[in-house]
Short mmCIF file of C-alpha atoms and ligand atoms in Angstrom, two decimals:
data_model
loop_
_atom_site.label_atom_id
_atom_site.label_comp_id
_atom_site.label_asym_id
_atom_site.label_seq_id
_atom_site.Cartn_x
_atom_site.Cartn_y
_atom_site.Cartn_z
CA MET A 1 89.69 75.74 95.73
CA LYS A 2 88.62 72.04 95.28
CA LYS A 3 85.44 71.15 93.25
CA THR A 4 83.70 69.83 96.41
CA MET A 5 84.15 73.20 97.98
CA ILE A 6 81.58 74.79 95.59
CA SER A 7 78.99 75.51 98.02
CA ALA A 8 76.41 78.14 98.68
CA THR A 9 79.22 80.60 99.58
CA VAL A 10 80.94 79.96 96.12
CA LEU A 11 77.61 80.45 94.14
CA ALA A 12 76.82 83.61 96.22
CA PHE A 13 80.36 84.82 95.46
CA ALA A 14 80.11 84.21 91.67
CA ALA A 15 76.72 85.98 91.61
CA MET A 16 78.21 88.96 93.85
CA THR A 17 81.30 89.26 91.48
CA ALA A 18 79.67 88.69 87.97
CA GLN A 19 81.23 92.12 87.13
CA ALA A 20 84.24 91.95 89.51
CA GLN A 21 87.66 91.36 88.31
CA ASN A 22 89.54 90.80 91.84
CA PRO A 23 90.88 88.38 92.64
CA PHE A 24 91.71 88.19 88.94
CA VAL A 25 92.80 84.65 89.04
CA GLN A 26 90.21 82.08 90.33
CA THR A 27 91.80 78.73 89.29
CA TRP A 28 94.40 78.64 91.90
CA TYR A 29 95.37 80.62 95.02
CA THR A 30 98.05 83.01 94.13
CA SER A 31 100.28 85.48 96.03
CA ASP A 32 102.95 87.95 95.99
CA PRO A 33 102.22 89.45 92.47
CA ALA A 34 105.28 91.10 90.58
CA PRO A 35 104.28 92.64 87.30
CA MET A 36 106.78 93.11 84.44
CA VAL A 37 105.73 94.77 81.04
CA HIS A 38 107.34 93.47 78.17
CA ASP A 39 106.68 93.94 74.32
CA GLY A 40 103.10 95.14 74.70
CA ARG A 41 102.03 92.60 77.32
CA MET A 42 101.73 92.69 81.16
CA TYR A 43 103.20 89.69 82.88
CA VAL A 44 102.56 89.03 86.47
CA TYR A 45 104.84 86.56 88.33
CA THR A 46 103.13 85.00 91.40
CA GLY A 47 103.62 82.52 94.08
CA HIS A 48 101.08 79.46 94.50
CA ASP A 49 99.44 78.83 97.87
CA GLU A 50 98.38 75.21 98.02
CA ASP A 51 94.83 74.50 98.61
CA GLY A 52 93.71 74.02 102.43
CA ALA A 53 97.19 75.06 103.45
CA ASP A 54 97.99 75.98 107.22
CA PHE A 55 101.15 77.77 106.30
CA PHE A 56 103.02 79.20 103.30
CA TRP A 57 103.94 75.66 102.17
CA MET A 58 104.61 76.97 98.66
CA GLN A 59 106.16 74.48 96.03
CA GLU A 60 106.28 76.71 92.68
CA TRP A 61 105.89 79.99 90.98
CA ARG A 62 103.50 80.88 88.14
CA VAL A 63 103.11 83.38 85.40
CA TYR A 64 100.02 85.20 83.94
CA SER A 65 99.91 87.59 81.24
CA THR A 66 97.43 89.92 79.36
CA ASP A 67 97.33 92.73 76.65
CA ASP A 68 94.04 94.40 78.04
CA MET A 69 94.30 94.02 81.96
CA VAL A 70 91.07 91.99 82.36
CA ASN A 71 91.57 88.76 80.19
CA TRP A 72 94.67 86.93 81.80
CA GLN A 73 96.20 83.91 80.15
CA ASP A 74 97.60 81.29 82.45
CA HIS A 75 101.20 80.15 81.51
CA GLY A 76 101.28 77.71 84.35
CA SER A 77 104.25 76.95 86.44
CA PRO A 78 107.67 77.50 84.65
CA LEU A 79 109.59 77.48 87.73
CA ALA A 80 109.36 75.27 90.91
CA LEU A 81 111.47 74.31 93.93
CA GLU A 82 112.70 71.26 91.80
CA SER A 83 114.33 73.90 89.47
CA PHE A 84 116.82 74.70 92.17
CA SER A 85 118.96 71.51 93.35
CA TRP A 86 119.73 73.51 96.60
CA ALA A 87 115.91 74.46 97.48
CA ASP A 88 113.77 72.23 99.45
CA ASP A 89 110.66 74.24 100.71
CA ARG A 90 108.91 77.76 100.76
CA ALA A 91 108.81 78.87 97.36
CA TRP A 92 108.22 82.44 98.43
CA ALA A 93 107.93 85.89 96.76
CA ALA A 94 109.91 86.63 93.67
CA GLN A 95 110.48 89.32 90.80
CA THR A 96 111.32 89.10 87.16
CA VAL A 97 113.23 91.56 84.99
CA GLU A 98 114.46 91.54 81.31
CA ARG A 99 117.88 92.63 80.45
CA ASP A 100 119.42 92.04 76.88
CA GLY A 101 116.78 89.60 75.73
CA LYS A 102 116.99 87.27 78.57
CA PHE A 103 114.60 87.22 81.73
CA TYR A 104 115.80 86.97 85.18
CA TRP A 105 113.56 85.48 87.88
CA TYR A 106 114.90 86.42 91.53
CA VAL A 107 113.36 84.12 93.91
CA CYS A 108 113.74 82.99 97.67
CA ALA A 109 113.40 79.48 98.96
CA HIS A 110 114.50 77.47 101.86
CA SER A 111 118.02 76.15 101.28
CA LYS A 112 119.16 72.62 101.90
CA ILE A 113 122.73 73.94 102.21
CA SER A 114 122.47 76.70 104.65
CA LYS A 115 119.29 75.65 106.41
CA GLY A 116 118.15 79.21 106.15
CA MET A 117 116.32 81.19 103.52
CA ALA A 118 118.43 82.08 100.31
CA ILE A 119 118.12 84.24 97.33
CA GLY A 120 118.38 82.40 93.86
CA VAL A 121 118.10 83.41 90.19
CA ALA A 122 116.57 81.74 87.38
CA VAL A 123 117.05 82.59 83.65
CA SER A 124 115.01 82.01 80.26
CA ASP A 125 114.93 83.41 76.78
CA SER A 126 111.32 83.91 77.17
CA PRO A 127 109.03 85.89 79.81
CA THR A 128 107.12 82.54 80.20
CA GLY A 129 109.89 80.28 80.41
CA PRO A 130 111.03 77.52 80.60
CA PHE A 131 113.37 78.96 83.29
CA LYS A 132 116.42 77.25 84.91
CA ASP A 133 118.53 78.03 87.77
CA ALA A 134 121.09 80.46 86.40
CA ILE A 135 124.14 79.45 88.53
CA GLY A 136 123.31 76.07 90.27
CA LYS A 137 123.58 77.52 93.70
CA PRO A 138 122.12 80.33 95.84
CA LEU A 139 123.10 83.83 94.66
CA PHE A 140 123.09 84.65 98.33
CA GLU A 141 122.54 82.95 101.75
CA ASN A 142 124.25 82.69 105.15
CA GLY A 143 121.88 80.69 107.15
CA ALA A 144 119.58 83.35 108.22
CA TRP A 145 115.87 83.33 107.72
CA ASP A 146 115.48 86.90 106.79
CA HIS A 147 116.60 86.49 103.09
CA ILE A 148 113.07 86.66 101.44
CA ASP A 149 111.36 88.63 98.89
CA PRO A 150 113.79 89.92 96.38
CA THR A 151 113.22 93.05 94.31
CA VAL A 152 115.28 94.14 91.42
CA LEU A 153 115.64 97.53 89.51
CA ILE A 154 117.74 98.34 86.57
CA ASP A 155 118.79 102.04 87.07
CA ASP A 156 118.98 104.35 84.22
CA ASP A 157 122.98 104.18 84.31
CA GLY A 158 122.59 100.40 83.79
CA GLN A 159 123.39 99.39 87.38
CA ALA A 160 121.02 96.66 88.62
CA TRP A 161 120.10 96.66 92.32
CA LEU A 162 118.68 93.67 94.16
CA MET A 163 116.93 94.29 97.68
CA TRP A 164 115.28 92.05 99.79
CA GLY A 165 114.56 91.17 103.64
CA ASN A 166 112.46 90.62 106.63
CA PRO A 167 113.03 92.65 108.76
CA GLN A 168 116.28 93.94 107.77
CA VAL A 169 116.34 95.25 104.22
CA TYR A 170 119.49 94.10 102.35
CA TYR A 171 121.00 95.12 99.06
CA LEU A 172 123.60 94.32 96.51
CA LYS A 173 124.84 95.59 93.14
CA LEU A 174 124.43 92.96 90.51
CA ASN A 175 126.85 92.70 87.84
CA ARG A 176 126.08 93.26 84.09
CA ASP A 177 125.44 89.42 83.62
CA MET A 178 122.47 89.63 86.23
CA ILE A 179 123.70 86.47 87.85
CA SER A 180 126.70 87.69 90.03
CA TYR A 181 127.31 90.79 92.20
CA SER A 182 130.20 93.05 93.10
CA GLY A 183 131.07 94.23 96.59
CA GLU A 184 129.59 93.26 99.87
CA VAL A 185 125.90 92.91 100.76
CA GLY A 186 124.74 96.22 102.25
CA ARG A 187 122.15 96.79 104.95
CA LEU A 188 119.62 99.69 104.98
CA ASP A 189 119.40 101.87 108.17
CA MET A 190 116.20 100.62 109.63
CA THR A 191 115.55 103.97 111.40
CA GLU A 192 112.33 105.76 112.41
CA GLU A 193 113.10 108.38 109.90
CA ALA A 194 113.52 105.82 107.14
CA PHE A 195 110.49 103.42 107.79
CA GLY A 196 108.20 105.35 110.39
CA GLY A 197 109.69 103.21 113.35
CA PRO A 198 112.01 100.72 113.96
CA VAL A 199 111.46 97.05 113.00
CA MET A 200 108.98 95.30 115.10
CA GLY A 201 111.46 93.50 117.54
CA LYS A 202 113.27 96.77 118.38
CA ARG A 203 110.32 98.88 119.25
CA GLU A 204 110.01 100.52 122.73
CA LYS A 205 107.31 99.22 124.71
CA GLY A 206 104.34 101.63 125.07
CA ARG A 207 105.73 104.20 122.57
CA LYS A 208 103.70 104.93 119.53
CA TYR A 209 105.26 104.83 116.01
CA LYS A 210 103.94 106.01 112.64
CA ASP A 211 104.88 102.77 111.01
CA SER A 212 107.47 100.15 110.42
CA TYR A 213 108.94 98.05 107.66
CA VAL A 214 108.29 94.30 107.58
CA GLU A 215 108.95 92.61 104.40
CA GLY A 216 108.06 92.45 100.53
CA PRO A 217 110.04 95.48 99.34
CA TRP A 218 109.38 96.65 95.81
CA LEU A 219 112.30 99.10 94.51
CA ARG A 220 111.28 101.67 91.83
CA LYS A 221 112.48 104.93 90.28
CA VAL A 222 110.35 107.91 89.59
CA ASP A 223 110.47 109.08 85.97
CA ALA A 224 111.66 112.53 86.23
CA SER A 225 110.65 113.42 82.69
CA LYS A 226 106.98 112.72 83.68
CA TYR A 227 106.70 113.88 87.29
CA LYS A 228 107.96 116.94 89.16
CA VAL A 229 109.88 114.69 91.70
CA PRO A 230 112.65 116.28 93.94
CA GLY A 231 115.99 114.55 93.38
CA GLU A 232 115.93 113.33 97.11
CA LYS A 233 112.72 111.39 96.38
CA ARG A 234 113.48 109.79 93.24
CA TYR A 235 113.95 106.32 94.64
CA GLN A 236 110.78 104.59 96.16
CA LEU A 237 110.72 101.42 98.20
CA LEU A 238 107.33 100.17 98.73
CA TYR A 239 106.80 97.52 101.50
CA ALA A 240 104.43 95.51 103.71
CA ALA A 241 104.44 97.49 106.93
CA GLY A 242 103.00 97.32 110.50
CA GLY A 243 103.37 93.92 111.53
CA VAL A 244 100.40 91.40 111.25
CA PRO A 245 97.99 92.53 109.74
CA GLU A 246 99.95 94.11 107.23
CA HIS A 247 99.50 97.28 105.08
CA ILE A 248 101.51 98.77 102.31
CA SER A 249 103.88 101.89 102.97
CA TYR A 250 106.70 103.49 101.24
CA SER A 251 109.78 105.47 101.69
CA THR A 252 111.87 107.78 99.41
CA ALA A 253 115.59 108.43 98.93
CA PRO A 254 118.00 110.03 96.47
CA SER A 255 119.77 106.63 95.98
CA PRO A 256 118.90 103.00 96.53
CA THR A 257 121.44 103.00 99.51
CA GLY A 258 119.51 105.82 101.05
CA PRO A 259 119.12 107.82 103.05
CA TRP A 260 115.56 106.69 103.23
CA THR A 261 112.75 108.77 104.52
CA TYR A 262 109.21 107.66 105.49
CA ALA A 263 106.62 108.83 103.11
CA GLY A 264 103.45 107.18 104.18
CA GLU A 265 100.82 104.51 103.69
CA ILE A 266 99.74 103.60 100.26
CA MET A 267 97.26 100.66 100.99
CA PRO A 268 95.77 100.95 104.38
CA LEU A 269 94.50 98.06 106.46
CA SER A 270 91.07 96.94 105.30
CA ASP A 271 89.28 93.62 105.57
CA THR A 272 91.10 91.60 102.82
CA LYS A 273 90.80 88.42 104.71
CA SER A 274 94.72 88.14 104.51
CA PHE A 275 97.11 88.97 107.16
CA THR A 276 100.08 89.50 104.68
CA ASN A 277 100.06 91.97 101.93
CA HIS A 278 102.78 92.40 99.00
CA CYS A 279 102.77 94.77 96.26
CA GLY A 280 104.11 95.53 92.75
CA VAL A 281 103.69 98.39 90.46
CA ALA A 282 103.83 98.72 86.76
CA ASP A 283 102.77 101.35 84.23
CA PHE A 284 101.06 99.83 81.01
CA LYS A 285 99.40 101.56 77.95
CA GLY A 286 99.32 104.84 79.56
CA HIS A 287 97.77 103.57 82.94
CA SER A 288 99.46 102.78 86.34
CA TYR A 289 98.70 99.72 88.15
CA PHE A 290 99.12 98.56 91.68
CA PHE A 291 99.02 94.69 92.36
CA TYR A 292 98.55 93.21 95.77
CA HIS A 293 96.96 90.01 97.24
CA THR A 294 94.05 89.34 99.32
CA GLY A 295 92.47 86.25 100.91
CA LYS A 296 89.12 86.76 99.10
CA LEU A 297 88.80 83.89 96.86
CA PRO A 298 86.21 81.48 98.38
CA GLY A 299 87.98 79.10 100.76
CA GLY A 300 90.76 81.43 100.81
CA GLY A 301 92.43 83.43 103.68
CA GLY A 302 95.83 84.05 105.13
CA PHE A 303 97.54 80.92 103.51
CA GLY A 304 95.16 80.78 100.62
CA ARG A 305 95.79 84.37 98.85
CA SER A 306 94.88 85.53 95.51
CA VAL A 307 96.50 88.49 93.34
CA ALA A 308 94.43 91.53 92.74
CA VAL A 309 95.07 94.86 90.96
CA GLU A 310 93.86 98.50 90.99
CA GLU A 311 94.47 101.33 88.60
CA PHE A 312 95.82 104.55 90.20
CA LYS A 313 97.28 107.93 89.12
CA TYR A 314 100.41 109.32 90.57
CA ASN A 315 100.33 112.60 92.21
CA GLU A 316 102.22 115.34 90.14
CA ASP A 317 105.47 114.87 92.25
CA GLY A 318 105.49 111.04 91.53
CA SER A 319 104.04 110.26 94.94
CA PHE A 320 101.47 107.67 95.61
CA PRO A 321 97.84 108.35 96.23
CA THR A 322 96.01 106.26 98.81
CA ILE A 323 95.02 102.98 96.99
CA MET A 324 92.06 100.83 98.55
CA PRO A 325 91.43 97.28 97.53
CA THR A 326 88.28 96.83 95.38
CA ASP A 327 86.15 93.86 94.22
CA GLU A 328 85.73 95.63 90.67
CA GLY A 329 89.38 95.75 89.83
CA VAL A 330 90.32 97.73 86.56
CA ALA A 331 88.72 98.47 83.29
CA PRO A 332 89.98 97.05 80.06
CA VAL A 333 92.42 98.89 78.17
CA ALA A 334 91.95 96.95 74.78
CA ALA A 335 89.16 94.75 73.03
CA PHE A 336 89.46 91.02 72.68
CA SER A 337 89.06 89.26 69.50
CA PRO A 338 87.71 85.84 69.51
CA TYR A 339 88.50 85.31 65.90
CA ARG A 340 91.81 83.53 66.57
CA LYS A 341 92.83 80.44 68.25
CA VAL A 342 92.33 81.46 72.10
CA GLU A 343 94.26 79.35 74.79
CA ALA A 344 91.35 77.96 76.73
CA GLU A 345 93.16 79.16 80.08
CA THR A 346 92.57 82.97 78.94
CA MET A 347 89.88 84.28 81.21
CA ALA A 348 88.52 87.28 82.88
CA PHE A 349 86.59 85.24 85.32
CA SER A 350 85.87 81.55 85.95
CA ARG A 351 83.90 79.39 88.23
CA GLY A 352 84.81 75.82 89.37
CA VAL A 353 87.58 75.09 86.66
CA LYS A 354 91.29 74.55 87.26
CA THR A 355 94.30 74.55 84.97
CA GLU A 356 96.88 71.91 84.35
CA GLN A 357 100.03 71.58 82.30
CA ASN A 358 102.07 68.84 80.57
CA ASP A 359 105.18 69.02 78.08
CA ARG A 360 103.05 67.92 75.15
CA ILE A 361 100.36 70.69 75.00
CA GLY A 362 101.20 73.18 77.63
CA VAL A 363 98.38 74.59 79.94
CA TYR A 364 94.88 73.43 79.62
CA VAL A 365 91.67 73.78 81.50
CA THR A 366 90.46 71.02 83.54
CA ASP A 367 88.37 70.00 86.44
CA ILE A 368 85.03 71.09 84.50
CA HIS A 369 81.80 70.20 86.00
CA ASN A 370 78.30 70.98 85.10
CA GLY A 371 77.64 74.54 85.73
CA ASP A 372 81.01 75.77 85.55
CA TYR A 373 82.05 78.53 83.14
CA ILE A 374 84.67 80.82 81.92
CA LYS A 375 83.93 84.33 81.09
CA LEU A 376 85.88 86.76 78.79
CA GLN A 377 85.53 90.47 78.83
CA ASN A 378 85.35 93.31 76.30
CA VAL A 379 85.13 90.91 73.34
CA THR A 380 84.71 92.56 70.00
CA PHE A 381 83.20 90.71 66.94
CA GLU A 382 84.69 93.50 64.89
CA GLY A 383 81.45 93.94 63.02
CA SER A 384 81.19 90.45 62.04
CA VAL A 385 78.95 87.65 63.28
CA PRO A 386 80.30 84.16 64.35
CA GLY A 387 80.05 81.45 61.84
CA ARG A 388 81.26 78.41 63.94
CA PHE A 389 82.84 77.43 67.23
CA THR A 390 85.86 75.18 67.40
CA ALA A 391 87.47 73.73 70.46
CA ARG A 392 90.05 71.08 71.18
CA VAL A 393 88.80 68.89 73.84
CA ALA A 394 89.35 65.50 75.72
CA SER A 395 87.20 63.36 77.92
CA GLY A 396 87.94 60.10 79.83
CA LEU A 397 84.30 59.95 80.57
CA ARG A 398 81.30 60.90 78.68
CA GLY A 399 81.98 64.47 77.75
CA GLY A 400 79.20 67.25 77.94
CA GLN A 401 78.39 70.31 76.06
CA ILE A 402 80.11 73.76 75.68
CA GLU A 403 77.59 76.68 75.32
CA VAL A 404 78.81 79.93 74.06
CA ARG A 405 76.81 82.77 75.25
CA LEU A 406 76.84 86.49 75.23
CA ASP A 407 76.84 88.84 78.28
CA SER A 408 75.46 86.29 80.97
CA LEU A 409 75.16 82.76 81.89
CA GLN A 410 71.70 82.65 80.50
CA GLY A 411 72.48 85.27 77.61
CA LYS A 412 71.99 84.96 73.75
CA LEU A 413 73.26 81.53 72.58
CA LEU A 414 76.01 81.65 69.87
CA ALA A 415 76.85 77.99 69.57
CA ARG A 416 76.64 74.68 71.36
CA LEU A 417 79.31 72.17 70.90
CA GLU A 418 78.58 68.58 71.79
CA VAL A 419 81.63 67.03 73.39
CA PRO A 420 81.82 63.23 73.42
CA GLY A 421 83.99 60.91 75.30
CA THR A 422 87.29 60.87 73.44
CA GLY A 423 88.83 57.84 75.24
CA GLY A 424 90.99 59.67 77.65
CA TRP A 425 91.69 62.89 79.37
CA GLU A 426 94.66 63.28 77.00
CA ASN A 427 93.11 62.02 74.01
CA TRP A 428 92.47 65.24 72.26
CA GLN A 429 89.97 66.07 69.41
CA THR A 430 89.29 69.08 67.38
CA LEU A 431 85.46 69.51 67.14
CA THR A 432 83.29 72.29 65.40
CA ALA A 433 79.75 73.30 66.00
CA GLU A 434 77.90 75.67 63.58
CA ALA A 435 76.97 78.87 65.26
CA GLU A 436 73.35 80.23 65.64
CA GLU A 437 71.96 82.96 63.47
CA THR A 438 73.04 86.32 64.96
CA GLU A 439 73.21 89.81 63.94
CA SER A 440 76.22 91.96 64.58
CA ASP A 441 75.40 95.37 66.89
CA GLY A 442 79.19 96.58 66.66
CA ARG A 443 79.37 96.61 70.48
CA CYS A 444 81.97 94.87 72.94
CA HIS A 445 80.30 92.06 74.78
CA ASP A 446 81.26 89.59 77.72
CA LEU A 447 81.56 86.02 76.24
CA TYR A 448 80.80 83.09 78.37
CA LEU A 449 81.79 79.45 77.71
CA VAL A 450 79.15 77.61 79.93
CA PHE A 451 79.83 73.98 80.61
CA THR A 452 77.05 71.63 80.86
CA GLY A 453 76.51 67.88 81.20
CA ARG A 454 75.85 65.14 83.90
CA LYS A 455 75.92 66.33 87.39
CA GLY A 456 78.70 65.11 89.59
CA PRO A 457 81.29 63.92 87.31
CA LYS A 458 84.20 65.75 85.53
CA LEU A 459 82.98 66.37 81.89
CA PHE A 460 86.10 67.11 79.62
CA ASN A 461 89.23 69.16 79.30
CA ILE A 462 89.80 72.13 76.89
CA ASP A 463 93.16 73.05 75.31
CA TRP A 464 91.99 76.00 73.04
CA TRP A 465 88.81 77.36 71.22
CA GLU A 466 88.28 79.62 68.26
CA ILE A 467 85.42 81.37 66.70
CA GLY A 468 85.12 81.70 62.87
CA LYS A 469 83.73 84.62 61.11
CA ASN A 470 80.60 84.37 59.11
CA ARG A 471 79.59 87.27 56.85
CA LYS A 472 79.76 91.09 57.21
CA LYS A 473 76.91 92.74 58.75
O1 LIG B 501 104.51 84.37 100.36
C1 LIG B 501 105.10 83.91 101.44
C2 LIG B 501 105.44 85.26 102.23
O2 LIG B 501 104.36 85.84 102.70
C3 LIG B 501 106.17 86.32 101.30
O3 LIG B 501 107.52 86.04 100.94
C4 LIG B 501 105.88 87.47 102.12
O4 LIG B 501 106.30 88.69 101.34
C5 LIG B 501 104.58 87.27 102.37
O5 LIG B 501 103.64 87.66 101.54
#
């Protein structure tokens, strides 16, 4: 979403979505969400669709995290095609899992070696990286194009399973090291019983089928201590189904190798403006979440997708209800304190801004123009009132102002920080403004950072900000 694209459509979108959380990343086009819960935080690993793309020309993967489900921190891109010496194109769908304190990110990309799509694995000591190629070569490839969209499950007995494929589902048993495997690569039986119909290329002309597997598998196991799940339905495979446009369906089985039985649609077709869909599921703080993507960000579409999330409740037997895409998204599950150093790339919603990263300071907010803003949701002032607003900023031009406001773009002004030119977009200065007199009402608020300055040019960059407490009220 280039700044020049901020038009009447974008402004209408911003007004319409003032309370919306979906798509929950507005700074970049993001796709193929893969959630992972670790240490009280929800992480989402995504692909990155290029602005204005006419195909899935994807170069890198990105990470976002939250502890309240509405304010997401952008961790940038700790993994890209360049991380794999063998990859040259198509940084497509991926999933990360933790084992023994290490994080394994299973990806697919086009291979220079086999000239097909290949499955690779990167590793890190942290969920946000840096990640590096764990083995210096693809984990699996054979020159075919169907090796895409890996999903990983560590079973209760410790066996880790990797599955992937379009239109054939492949699987392998990972060794304990998570970067090698034992035995042959298997293939699921792509039957009508298993997936509601044969894969698209094998359908009989004129015959009606219930469904068919396409791509984007997500393998999970139902927790039998929470749900009355029959043994033969303990494993669930969710997937993009039905051809183009895709909906999300699932099948169940007594073991990852099958036999699989078609179980129905989860997210039926609707006008999401994306002809693909791709899901991931995770439980967090007592809630269940279904991640998927749409083409609903302004300027987006089939090759400019954006990740979204819905909350849902499993049925008593662990089966899925129908889940429809919404613009509202999900409710917060925790309050957000501004009385700490907050990375500026933490946001519930934003307009106009982008994020960038470098080795020195990590991720920061940039491409800020007059009228752009960042919103945080469900912010608690913990019974205190703000005393000052501090931010680390840089401007290669003339700077501008940061207005800190409550509840809306024109809401109560908490503080106004004057940002001068600092002599360069990477010449950072930490500046403070005293807060306006306010009283505490004890409620949670939306907090807006509204950016003002000369119309037209880029104003400044922000690395982080912090609100200082004043006195108890
Ligand atoms: O993001 C590129 C491809 O589009 C993914 O690998 C598929 O699952 C589909 O979402």
